Coordinates of C-alpha atoms in Angstrom, one line a residue:
X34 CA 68.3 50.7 -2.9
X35 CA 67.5 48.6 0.0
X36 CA 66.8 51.6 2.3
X37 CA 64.1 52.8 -0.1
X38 CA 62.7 49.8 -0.5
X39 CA 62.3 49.7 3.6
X40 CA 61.1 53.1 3.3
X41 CA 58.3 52.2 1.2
X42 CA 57.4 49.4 2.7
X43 CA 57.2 51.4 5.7
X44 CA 54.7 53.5 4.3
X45 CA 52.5 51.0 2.8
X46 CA 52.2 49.4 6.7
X47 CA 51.2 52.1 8.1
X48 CA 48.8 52.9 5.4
X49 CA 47.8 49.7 5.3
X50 CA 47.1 50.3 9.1
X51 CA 45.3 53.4 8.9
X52 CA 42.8 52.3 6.6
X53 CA 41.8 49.0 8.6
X54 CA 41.9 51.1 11.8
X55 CA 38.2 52.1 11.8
X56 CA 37.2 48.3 11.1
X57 CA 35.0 46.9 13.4
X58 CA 33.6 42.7 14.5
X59 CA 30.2 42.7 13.9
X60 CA 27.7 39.9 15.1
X61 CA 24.6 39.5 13.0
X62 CA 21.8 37.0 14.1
X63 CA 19.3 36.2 11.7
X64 CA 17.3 33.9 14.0
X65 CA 14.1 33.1 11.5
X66 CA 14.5 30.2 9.1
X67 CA 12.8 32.4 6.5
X68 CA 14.7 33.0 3.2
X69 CA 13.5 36.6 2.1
X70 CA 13.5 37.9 6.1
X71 CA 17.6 36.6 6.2
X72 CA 17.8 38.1 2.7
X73 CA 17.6 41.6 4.0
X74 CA 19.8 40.7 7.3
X75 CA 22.6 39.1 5.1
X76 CA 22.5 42.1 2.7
X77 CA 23.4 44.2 5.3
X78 CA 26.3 42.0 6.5
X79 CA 27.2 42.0 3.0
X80 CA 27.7 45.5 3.1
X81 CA 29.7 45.8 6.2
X82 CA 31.8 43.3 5.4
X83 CA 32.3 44.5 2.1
X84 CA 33.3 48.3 3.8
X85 CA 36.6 46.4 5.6
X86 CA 34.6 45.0 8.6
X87 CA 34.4 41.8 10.4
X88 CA 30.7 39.8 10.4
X89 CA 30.0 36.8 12.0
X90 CA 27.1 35.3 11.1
X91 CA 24.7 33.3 12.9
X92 CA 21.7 31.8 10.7
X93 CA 19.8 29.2 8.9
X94 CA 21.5 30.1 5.8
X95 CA 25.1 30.5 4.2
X96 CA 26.2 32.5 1.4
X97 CA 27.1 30.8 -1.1
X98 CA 29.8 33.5 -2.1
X99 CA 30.4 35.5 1.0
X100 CA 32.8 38.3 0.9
X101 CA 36.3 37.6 2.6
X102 CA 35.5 39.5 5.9
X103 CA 32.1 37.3 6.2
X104 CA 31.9 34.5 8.5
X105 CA 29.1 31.9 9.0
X106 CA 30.1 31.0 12.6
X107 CA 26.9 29.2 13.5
X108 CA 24.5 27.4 11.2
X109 CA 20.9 27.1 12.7
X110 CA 20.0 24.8 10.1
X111 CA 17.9 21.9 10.6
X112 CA 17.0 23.1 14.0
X113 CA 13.6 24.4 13.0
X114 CA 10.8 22.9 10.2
X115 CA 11.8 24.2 7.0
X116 CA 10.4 27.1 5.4
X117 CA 11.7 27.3 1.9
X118 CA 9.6 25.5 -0.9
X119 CA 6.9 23.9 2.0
X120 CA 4.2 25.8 2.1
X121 CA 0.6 24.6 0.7
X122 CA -2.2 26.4 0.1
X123 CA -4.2 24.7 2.9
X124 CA -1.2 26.5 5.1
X125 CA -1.5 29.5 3.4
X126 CA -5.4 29.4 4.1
X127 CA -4.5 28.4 7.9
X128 CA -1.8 31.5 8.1
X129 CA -4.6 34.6 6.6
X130 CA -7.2 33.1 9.0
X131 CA -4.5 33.4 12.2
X132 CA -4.5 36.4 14.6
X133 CA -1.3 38.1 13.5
X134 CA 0.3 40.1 16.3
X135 CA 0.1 36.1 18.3
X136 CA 1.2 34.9 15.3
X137 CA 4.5 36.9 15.2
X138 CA 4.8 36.4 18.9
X139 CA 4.3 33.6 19.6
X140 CA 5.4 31.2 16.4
X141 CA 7.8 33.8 15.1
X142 CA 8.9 35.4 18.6
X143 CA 8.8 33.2 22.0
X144 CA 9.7 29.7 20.5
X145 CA 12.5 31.5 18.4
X146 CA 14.1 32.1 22.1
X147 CA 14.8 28.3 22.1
X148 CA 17.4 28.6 19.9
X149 CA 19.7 29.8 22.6
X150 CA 19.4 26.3 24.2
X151 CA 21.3 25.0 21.5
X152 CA 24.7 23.0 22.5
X153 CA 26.8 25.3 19.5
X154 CA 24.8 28.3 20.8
X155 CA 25.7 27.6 24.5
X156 CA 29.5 27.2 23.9
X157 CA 29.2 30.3 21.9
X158 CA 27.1 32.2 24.5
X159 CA 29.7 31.1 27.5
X160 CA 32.9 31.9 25.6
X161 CA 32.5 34.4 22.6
X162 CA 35.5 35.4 20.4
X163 CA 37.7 38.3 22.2
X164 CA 40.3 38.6 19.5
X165 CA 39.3 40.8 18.6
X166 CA 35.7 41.6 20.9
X167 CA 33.0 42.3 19.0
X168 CA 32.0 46.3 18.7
X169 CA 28.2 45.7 17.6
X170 CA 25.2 43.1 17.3
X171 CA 22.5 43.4 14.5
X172 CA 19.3 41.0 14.8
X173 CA 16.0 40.7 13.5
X174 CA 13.0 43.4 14.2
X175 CA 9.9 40.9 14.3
X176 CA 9.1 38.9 17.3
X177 CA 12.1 37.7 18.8
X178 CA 13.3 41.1 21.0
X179 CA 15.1 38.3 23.5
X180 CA 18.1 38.5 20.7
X181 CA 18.8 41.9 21.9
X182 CA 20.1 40.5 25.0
X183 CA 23.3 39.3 23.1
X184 CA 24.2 42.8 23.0
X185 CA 24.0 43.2 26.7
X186 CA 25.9 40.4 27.7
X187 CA 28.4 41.5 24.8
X188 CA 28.5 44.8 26.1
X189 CA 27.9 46.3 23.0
X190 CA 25.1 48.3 21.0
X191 CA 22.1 46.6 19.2
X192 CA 20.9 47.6 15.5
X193 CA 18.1 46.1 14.5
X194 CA 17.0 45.3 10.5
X195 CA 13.4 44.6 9.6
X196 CA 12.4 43.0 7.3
X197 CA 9.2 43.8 7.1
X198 CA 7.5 47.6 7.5
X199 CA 8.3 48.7 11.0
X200 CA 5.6 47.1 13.4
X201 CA 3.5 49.7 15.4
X202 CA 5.3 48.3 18.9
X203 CA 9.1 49.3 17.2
X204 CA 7.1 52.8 17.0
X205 CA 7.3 52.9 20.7
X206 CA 9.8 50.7 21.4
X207 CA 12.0 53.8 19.6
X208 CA 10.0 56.7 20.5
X209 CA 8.8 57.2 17.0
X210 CA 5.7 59.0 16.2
X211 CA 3.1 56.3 15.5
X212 CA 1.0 58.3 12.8
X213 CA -1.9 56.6 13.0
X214 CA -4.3 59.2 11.4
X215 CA -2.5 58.9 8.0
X216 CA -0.2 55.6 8.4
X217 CA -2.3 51.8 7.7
X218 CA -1.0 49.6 11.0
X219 CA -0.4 45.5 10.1
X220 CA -3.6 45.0 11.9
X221 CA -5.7 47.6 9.4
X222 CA -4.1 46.9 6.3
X223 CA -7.2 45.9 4.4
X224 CA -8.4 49.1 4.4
X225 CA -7.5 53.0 3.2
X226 CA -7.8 55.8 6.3
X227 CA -10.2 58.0 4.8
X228 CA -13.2 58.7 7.3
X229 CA -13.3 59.3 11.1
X230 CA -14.3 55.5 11.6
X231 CA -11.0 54.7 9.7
X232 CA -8.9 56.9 12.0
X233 CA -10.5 55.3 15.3
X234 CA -10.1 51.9 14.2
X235 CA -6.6 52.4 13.1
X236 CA -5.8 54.4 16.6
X237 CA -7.3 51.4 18.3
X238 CA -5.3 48.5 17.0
X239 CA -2.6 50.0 16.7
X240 CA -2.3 51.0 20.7
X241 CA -4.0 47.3 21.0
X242 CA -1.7 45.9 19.2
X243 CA 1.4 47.3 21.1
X244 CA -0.6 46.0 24.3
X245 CA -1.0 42.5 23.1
X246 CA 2.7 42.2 21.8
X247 CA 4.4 43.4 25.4
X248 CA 1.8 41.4 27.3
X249 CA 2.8 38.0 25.3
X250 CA 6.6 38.4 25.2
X251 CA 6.7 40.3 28.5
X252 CA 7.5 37.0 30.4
X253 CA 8.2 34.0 28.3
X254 CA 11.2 36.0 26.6
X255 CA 12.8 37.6 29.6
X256 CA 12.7 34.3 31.0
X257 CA 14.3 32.6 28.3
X258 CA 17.3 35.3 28.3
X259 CA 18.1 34.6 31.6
X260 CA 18.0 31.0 31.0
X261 CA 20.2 30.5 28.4
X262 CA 22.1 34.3 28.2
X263 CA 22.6 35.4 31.8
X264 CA 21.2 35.5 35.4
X265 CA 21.2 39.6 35.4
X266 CA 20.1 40.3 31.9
X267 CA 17.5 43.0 32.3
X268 CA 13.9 42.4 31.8
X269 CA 12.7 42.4 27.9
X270 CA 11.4 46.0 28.0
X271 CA 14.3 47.3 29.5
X272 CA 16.8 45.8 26.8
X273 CA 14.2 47.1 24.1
X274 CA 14.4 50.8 25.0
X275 CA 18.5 50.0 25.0
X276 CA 18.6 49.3 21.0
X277 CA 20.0 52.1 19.0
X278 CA 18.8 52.0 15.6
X279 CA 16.4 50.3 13.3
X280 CA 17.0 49.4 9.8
X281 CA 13.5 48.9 8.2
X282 CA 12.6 47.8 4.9
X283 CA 10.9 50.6 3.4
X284 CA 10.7 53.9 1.5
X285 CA 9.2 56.8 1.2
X286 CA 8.0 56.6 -2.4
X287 CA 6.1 53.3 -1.7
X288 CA 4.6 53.3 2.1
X289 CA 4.1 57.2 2.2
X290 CA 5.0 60.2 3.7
X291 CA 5.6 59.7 7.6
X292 CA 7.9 61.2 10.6
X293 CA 11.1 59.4 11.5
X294 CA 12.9 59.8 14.3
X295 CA 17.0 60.0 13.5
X296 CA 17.1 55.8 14.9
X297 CA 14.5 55.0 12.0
X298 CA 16.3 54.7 9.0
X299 CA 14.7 53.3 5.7
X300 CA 17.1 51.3 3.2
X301 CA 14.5 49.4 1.2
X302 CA 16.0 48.2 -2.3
X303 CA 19.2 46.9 -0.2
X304 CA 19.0 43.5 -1.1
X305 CA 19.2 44.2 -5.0
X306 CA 22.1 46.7 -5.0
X307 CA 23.9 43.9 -3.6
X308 CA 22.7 40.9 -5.0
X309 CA 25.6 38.4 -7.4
X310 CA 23.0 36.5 -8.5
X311 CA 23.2 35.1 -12.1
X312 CA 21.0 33.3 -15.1
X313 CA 22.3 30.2 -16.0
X314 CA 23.4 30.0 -19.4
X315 CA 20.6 28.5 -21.0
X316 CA 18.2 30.7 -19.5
X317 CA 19.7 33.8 -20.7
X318 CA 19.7 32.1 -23.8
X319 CA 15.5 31.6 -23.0
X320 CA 15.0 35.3 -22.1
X321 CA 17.2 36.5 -25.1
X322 CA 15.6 35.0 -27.6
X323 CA 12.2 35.3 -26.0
X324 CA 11.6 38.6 -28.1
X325 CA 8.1 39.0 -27.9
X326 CA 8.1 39.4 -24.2
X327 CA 8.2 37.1 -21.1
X328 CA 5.3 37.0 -18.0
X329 CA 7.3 35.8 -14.6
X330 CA 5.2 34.0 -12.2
X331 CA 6.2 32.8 -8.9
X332 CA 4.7 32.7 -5.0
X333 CA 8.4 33.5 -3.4
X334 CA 10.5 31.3 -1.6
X335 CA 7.6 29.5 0.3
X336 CA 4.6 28.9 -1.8
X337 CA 4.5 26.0 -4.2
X338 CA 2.7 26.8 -7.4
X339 CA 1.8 23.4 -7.6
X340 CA -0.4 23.4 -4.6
X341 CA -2.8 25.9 -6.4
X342 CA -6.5 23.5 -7.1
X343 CA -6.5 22.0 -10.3
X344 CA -9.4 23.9 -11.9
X345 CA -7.0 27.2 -10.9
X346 CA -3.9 25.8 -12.5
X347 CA -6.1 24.9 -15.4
X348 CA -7.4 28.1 -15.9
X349 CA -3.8 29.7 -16.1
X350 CA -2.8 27.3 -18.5
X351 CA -5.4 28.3 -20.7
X352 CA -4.8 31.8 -20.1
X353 CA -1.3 32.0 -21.0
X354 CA -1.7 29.8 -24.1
X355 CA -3.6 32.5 -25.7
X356 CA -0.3 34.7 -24.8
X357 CA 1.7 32.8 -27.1
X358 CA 3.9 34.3 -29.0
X359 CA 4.9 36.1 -25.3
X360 CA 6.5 33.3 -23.6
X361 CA 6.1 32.7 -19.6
X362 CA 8.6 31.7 -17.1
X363 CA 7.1 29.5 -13.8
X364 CA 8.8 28.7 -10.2
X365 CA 7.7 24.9 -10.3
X366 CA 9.7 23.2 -7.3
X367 CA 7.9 19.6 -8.8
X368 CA 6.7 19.8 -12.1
X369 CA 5.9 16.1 -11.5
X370 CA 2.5 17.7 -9.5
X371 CA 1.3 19.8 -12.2
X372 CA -2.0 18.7 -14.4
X373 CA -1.6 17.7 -18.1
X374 CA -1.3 19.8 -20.7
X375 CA 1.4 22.7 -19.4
X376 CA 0.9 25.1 -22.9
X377 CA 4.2 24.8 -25.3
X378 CA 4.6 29.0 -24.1
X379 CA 5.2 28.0 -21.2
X380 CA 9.0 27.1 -19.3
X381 CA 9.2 25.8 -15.2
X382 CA 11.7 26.0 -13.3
X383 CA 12.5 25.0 -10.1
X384 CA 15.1 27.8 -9.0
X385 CA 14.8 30.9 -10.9
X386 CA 17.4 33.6 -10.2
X387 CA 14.5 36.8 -9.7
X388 CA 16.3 39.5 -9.7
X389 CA 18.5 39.3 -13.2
X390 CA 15.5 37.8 -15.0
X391 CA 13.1 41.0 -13.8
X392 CA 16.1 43.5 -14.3
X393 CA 15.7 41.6 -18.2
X394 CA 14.6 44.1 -21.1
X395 CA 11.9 41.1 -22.4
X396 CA 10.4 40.6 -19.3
X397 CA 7.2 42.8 -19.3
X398 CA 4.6 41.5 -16.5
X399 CA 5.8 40.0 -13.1
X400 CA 3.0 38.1 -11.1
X401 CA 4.0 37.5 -7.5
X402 CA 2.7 37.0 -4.4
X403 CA 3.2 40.7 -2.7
X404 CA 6.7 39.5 -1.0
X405 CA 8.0 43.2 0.0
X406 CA 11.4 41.5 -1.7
X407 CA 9.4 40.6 -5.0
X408 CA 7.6 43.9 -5.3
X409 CA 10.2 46.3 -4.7
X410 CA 12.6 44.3 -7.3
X411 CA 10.0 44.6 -9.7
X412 CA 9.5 48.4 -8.8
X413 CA 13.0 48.9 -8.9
X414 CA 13.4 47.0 -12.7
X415 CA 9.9 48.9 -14.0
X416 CA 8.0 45.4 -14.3
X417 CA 4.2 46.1 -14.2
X418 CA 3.2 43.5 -12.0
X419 CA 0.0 41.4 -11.3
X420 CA -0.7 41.1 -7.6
X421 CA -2.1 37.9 -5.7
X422 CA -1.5 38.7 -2.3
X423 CA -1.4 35.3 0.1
X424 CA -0.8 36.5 3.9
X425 CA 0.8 38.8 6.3
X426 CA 2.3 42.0 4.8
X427 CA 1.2 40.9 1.2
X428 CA -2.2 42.6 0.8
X429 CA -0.9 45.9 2.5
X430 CA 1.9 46.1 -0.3
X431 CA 0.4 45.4 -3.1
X432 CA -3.0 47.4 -2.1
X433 CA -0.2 50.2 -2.2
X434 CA 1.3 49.5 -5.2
X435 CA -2.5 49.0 -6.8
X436 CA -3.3 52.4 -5.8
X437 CA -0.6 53.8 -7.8
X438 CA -1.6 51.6 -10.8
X439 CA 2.1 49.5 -10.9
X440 CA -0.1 46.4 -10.1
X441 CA -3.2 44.6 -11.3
X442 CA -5.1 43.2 -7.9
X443 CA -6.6 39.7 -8.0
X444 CA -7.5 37.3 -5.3
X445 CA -5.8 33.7 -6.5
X446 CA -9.3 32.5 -5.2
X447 CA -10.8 34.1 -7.9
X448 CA -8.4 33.2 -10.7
X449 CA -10.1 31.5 -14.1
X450 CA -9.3 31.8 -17.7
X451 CA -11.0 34.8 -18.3
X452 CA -10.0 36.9 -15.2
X453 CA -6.6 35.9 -16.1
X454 CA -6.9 36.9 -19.4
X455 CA -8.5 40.3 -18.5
X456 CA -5.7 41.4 -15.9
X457 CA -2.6 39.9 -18.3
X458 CA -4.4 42.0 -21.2
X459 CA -4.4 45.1 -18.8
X460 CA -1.1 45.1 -17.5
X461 CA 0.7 44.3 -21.2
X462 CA -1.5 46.7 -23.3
X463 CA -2.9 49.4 -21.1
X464 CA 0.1 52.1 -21.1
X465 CA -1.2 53.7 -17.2
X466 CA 0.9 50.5 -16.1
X467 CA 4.0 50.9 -17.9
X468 CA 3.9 54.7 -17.2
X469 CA 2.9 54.9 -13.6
X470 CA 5.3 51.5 -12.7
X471 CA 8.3 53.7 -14.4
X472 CA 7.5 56.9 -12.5
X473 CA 7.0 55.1 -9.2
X474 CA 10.0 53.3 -10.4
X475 CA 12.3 56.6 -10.9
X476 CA 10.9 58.2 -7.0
X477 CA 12.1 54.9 -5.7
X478 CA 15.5 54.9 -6.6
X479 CA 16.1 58.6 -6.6
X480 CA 18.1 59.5 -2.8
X481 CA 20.8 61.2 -1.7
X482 CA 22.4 57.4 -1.0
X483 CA 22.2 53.8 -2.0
X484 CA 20.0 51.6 0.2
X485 CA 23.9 49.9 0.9
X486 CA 25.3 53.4 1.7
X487 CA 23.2 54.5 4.5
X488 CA 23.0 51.5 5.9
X489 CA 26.9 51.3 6.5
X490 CA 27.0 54.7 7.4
X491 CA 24.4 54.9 10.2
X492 CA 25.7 51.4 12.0
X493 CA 29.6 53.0 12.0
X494 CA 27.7 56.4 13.3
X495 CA 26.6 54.6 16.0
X496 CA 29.7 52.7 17.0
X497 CA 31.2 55.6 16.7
X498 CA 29.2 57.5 19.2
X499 CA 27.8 55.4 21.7
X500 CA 24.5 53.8 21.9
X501 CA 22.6 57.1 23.1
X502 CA 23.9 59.2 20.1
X503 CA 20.3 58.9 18.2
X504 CA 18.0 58.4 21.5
X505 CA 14.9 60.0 21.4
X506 CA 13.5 61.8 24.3
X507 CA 10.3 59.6 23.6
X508 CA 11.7 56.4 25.1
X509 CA 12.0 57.9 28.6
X510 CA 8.4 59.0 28.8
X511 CA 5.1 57.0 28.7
X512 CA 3.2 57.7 26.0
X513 CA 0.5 59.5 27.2
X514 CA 3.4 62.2 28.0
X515 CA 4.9 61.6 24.4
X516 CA 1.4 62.1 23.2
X517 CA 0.7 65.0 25.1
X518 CA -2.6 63.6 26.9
X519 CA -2.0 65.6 29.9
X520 CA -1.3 68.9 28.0
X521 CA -4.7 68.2 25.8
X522 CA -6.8 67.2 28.9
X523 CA -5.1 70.7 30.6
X524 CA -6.0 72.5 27.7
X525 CA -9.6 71.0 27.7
X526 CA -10.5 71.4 31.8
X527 CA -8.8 75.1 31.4
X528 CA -11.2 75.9 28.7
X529 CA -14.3 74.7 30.5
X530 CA -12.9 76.7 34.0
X531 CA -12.3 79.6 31.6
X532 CA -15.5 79.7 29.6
X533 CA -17.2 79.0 32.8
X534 CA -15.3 81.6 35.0
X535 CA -16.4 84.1 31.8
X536 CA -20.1 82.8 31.8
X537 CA -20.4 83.7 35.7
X538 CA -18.7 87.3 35.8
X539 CA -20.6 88.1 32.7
X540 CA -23.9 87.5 34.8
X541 CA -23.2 89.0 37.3
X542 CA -21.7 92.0 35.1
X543 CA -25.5 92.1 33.5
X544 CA -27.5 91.9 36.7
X545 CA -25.6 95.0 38.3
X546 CA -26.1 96.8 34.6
X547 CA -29.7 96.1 35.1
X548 CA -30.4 97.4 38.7
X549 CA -28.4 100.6 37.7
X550 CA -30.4 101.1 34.6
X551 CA -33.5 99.7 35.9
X552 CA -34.5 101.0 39.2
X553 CA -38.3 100.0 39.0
X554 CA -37.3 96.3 38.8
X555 CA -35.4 97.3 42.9
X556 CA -38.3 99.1 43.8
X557 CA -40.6 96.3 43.0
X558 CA -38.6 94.1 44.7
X559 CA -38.6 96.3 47.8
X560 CA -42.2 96.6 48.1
X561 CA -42.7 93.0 47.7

């Protein structure tokens, strides 16, 4: 008895073995204090952890239930000015009117670099866990490339997740077909590429753009590595062309048809197949009995509601008392700032859990900000949404979304009683919403794997096979090369030589034709 019980026990160790054998320590540094950005960087922690692996975690933010593999071993928090619930609309106003690409590099990419200098950081940079050593390091995509350096000094590959569309500069940071003829930049997103004009000025900034972001974090960045990371830490543009894979937050379906190298890989939608969050019991009570429907409004993690003028917040109230029996559901961080007379429709909140209240079956219009997060949780649920996009990335996704008729367009400038009335009255009664959002709904979760899936599967493929295993040929070659400049301007100068070339031997092919056939004309010449 005792020898089969050894026997077995035998063979659930080495099982047991086996199946942890291909677990790997991960380091993930979410280094911007923004909640939906660290959303998509946590969800793919989640994931790994959640596969067997080991994830560290450095960021502003901590799970509240992390899986058992999932470490927060440094909190950033309270080393930068809060984000969450801050923003006003004069900022908002101060944030559309900013250049973007210094924007992203400068408040969202240089000064993030500081964050190194930090004593917890320092003791972590100087003696990093070796039991076991880590196999990978996974950072942000935005502004703050001087992250990647933790890989190098680790020894190890660096993934990168964004959390926004990929920028034009990760285009040739990865050797990835920029697309400009067809594919809006950040910098053009205000308009469609239709004409010639279009194409020119999308070609323009989005080469500009690349310029400006390499000149700006050129120095100040690969300064800062070798400050507080180490003395021979290659220079910023080196380390960039080093990274293995990007993990971006779109899809097909919604940002178009484009080419992708192998190291771009999309995984949009990652954040809801993993999410645990949960309606508290009295607001599933609120949505369940709310059987005539329920309109969700909120501005995302940043925006306060509240801020909105007077005469605007008025107007909504107006316009979603004449709603009633339809009830609506408001992010309100301080109902305490809110005018008089809130309609009796109406419920605020100051936390609202987004994703299980849009996945609801009452909830039938969603009015958000454009938050990629927002609309593709509403995409993914089938909620007809009204758009009011604030800044950065905002206008570009829900132009997109308005184009395919899932979302009403409004400018929250522009928001009164009546416009409010006309778009709510669209979205609930006009059936192109319902049946465009569900179509657009069904192409964006049909693939041949979850969001959660590929993502897993491409970061093991790439500690499996080395940091080179998905390199493009692009990243070795300036882009006029990858471009194929030099092979048009051959082409062009061989043409001209050629046509030229032709032009002459065809002259002088005429002028002997005419002195054989027309000796008169050589006479005359003679006896001149």
């Amino acid at each position: 008895m005792v020898s089969f019980t050894n026997f077995y026990l035998c063979l659930f160790l080495i099982y047991f073995i086996n199946s942890n054998s291909d677990a790997y320590r991960i380091l993930v540094i979410s280094p911007l204090n923004s909640k939906s950005h660290t959303n998509m960087l946590e969800s793919v922690a989640k994931a790994l952890a959640l596969k067997g692996h080991q994830v560290d975690a450095i960021s502003h933010f901590e799970l509240k239930k992390p899986p058992k593999n999932y470490t927060t071993i440094i909190n950033l928090d309270g080393s930068l000015k809060k984000m969450v619930n801050t923003w006003t609309m004069e900022m908002v106003e101060q944030f559309r009117d900013n250049d973007l690409v210094q924007t992203i590099t400068e408040e969202f990419g240089n000064n993030f670099c500081e964050l190194m200098a930090l004593e917890k950081m320092q003791k972590f940079i100087k003696n990093p866990p070796n039991d076991p050593p880590y196999d990978l390091v996974i950072t942000e995509a935005l502004g703050a490339n001087c992250f990647f350096g933790f890989g190098h000094v680790l020894k190890v590959p660096v993934v990168m997740v964004s959390a926004v569309p990929e920028l034009v500069w990760f285009d040739e940071i990865l050797g990835n077909p920029m697309s400009n003829a067809y594919t809006v930049n950040f910098e053009t997103k205000y308009f469609r590429i239709v004409t010639f004009w279009d194409r020119v000025k999308n070609h323009f900034w989005a080469h500009y753009s690349n310029y400006r972001f390499f000149k700006y974090t050129q120095d100040n960045q690969t300064v800062a590595m070798r400050k507080y990371l180490s003395q021979d830490v290659p220079n910023i543009r080196e380390l960039e062309k080093k990274t293995t894979l990007l993990l971006v937050n779109a899809y097909q379906s919604f940002f178009g048809i484009r080419p992708l190298t192998p190291s771009v890989v999309q995984i949009a939608g990652i954040q809801i197949e993993l999410s645990e969050t949960e309606m508290t019991k009295e607001l599933k009570i609120w949505m369940d009995e709310s059987s005539h429907g329920v309109v969700f409004f909120t501005l995302g993690s940043m925006v306060i509601i509240e801020d909105l003028p007077k005469e605007i917040l008025l107007g909504i109230y107006a316009a979603f008392e004449k709603l009633s029996p339809i009830r609506v559901l408001i992010k309100i961080v301080n109902k305490g700032k809110l005018p008089s007379g809130l309609p009796k429709n109406v419920l605020t909140m100051s936390w609202i859990p987004q994703i299980p209240v849009l996945k609801h079956k009452n909830t039938k219009v969603f009015i958000t900000h454009g938050g990629l997060n927002s609309v593709q949780e509403g995409l993914y649920f089938a909620v007809p949404m009204i758009g009011l996009p604030l800044f950065g990335d905002q206008p570009l996704n829900i132009r997109l979304l308005a184009d395919k008729n899932v979302v009403y367009e409004m400018d929250y400038k522009d928001i009164t009683e009546k416009s409010l009335n006309n778009a709510l009255h669209a979205v609930l009664y006009d059936p192109k919403y319902r049946e465009a959002t569900r179509r657009e709904s069904q192409l964006f979760r049909d693939r041949p794997m979850s969001a959660t899936d590929t993502a897993v599967f491409w970061i093991e493929y790439v500690i499996r096979n080395g940091a080179n295993s998905l390199r493009s040929p692009a990243m070795d070659m300036p882009w006029w090369k990858a471009e194929l400049v030099d092979v048009y301007v051959f082409f062009f100068i061989s043409i001209i030589l050629i046509s030229y070339s032709a032009y002459f031997v065809f002259r002088k092919i005429l002028c002997l034709f005419c002195n054989i056939f027309n000796p008169s004309s050589k006479n005359h010449r003679k006896n001149d």
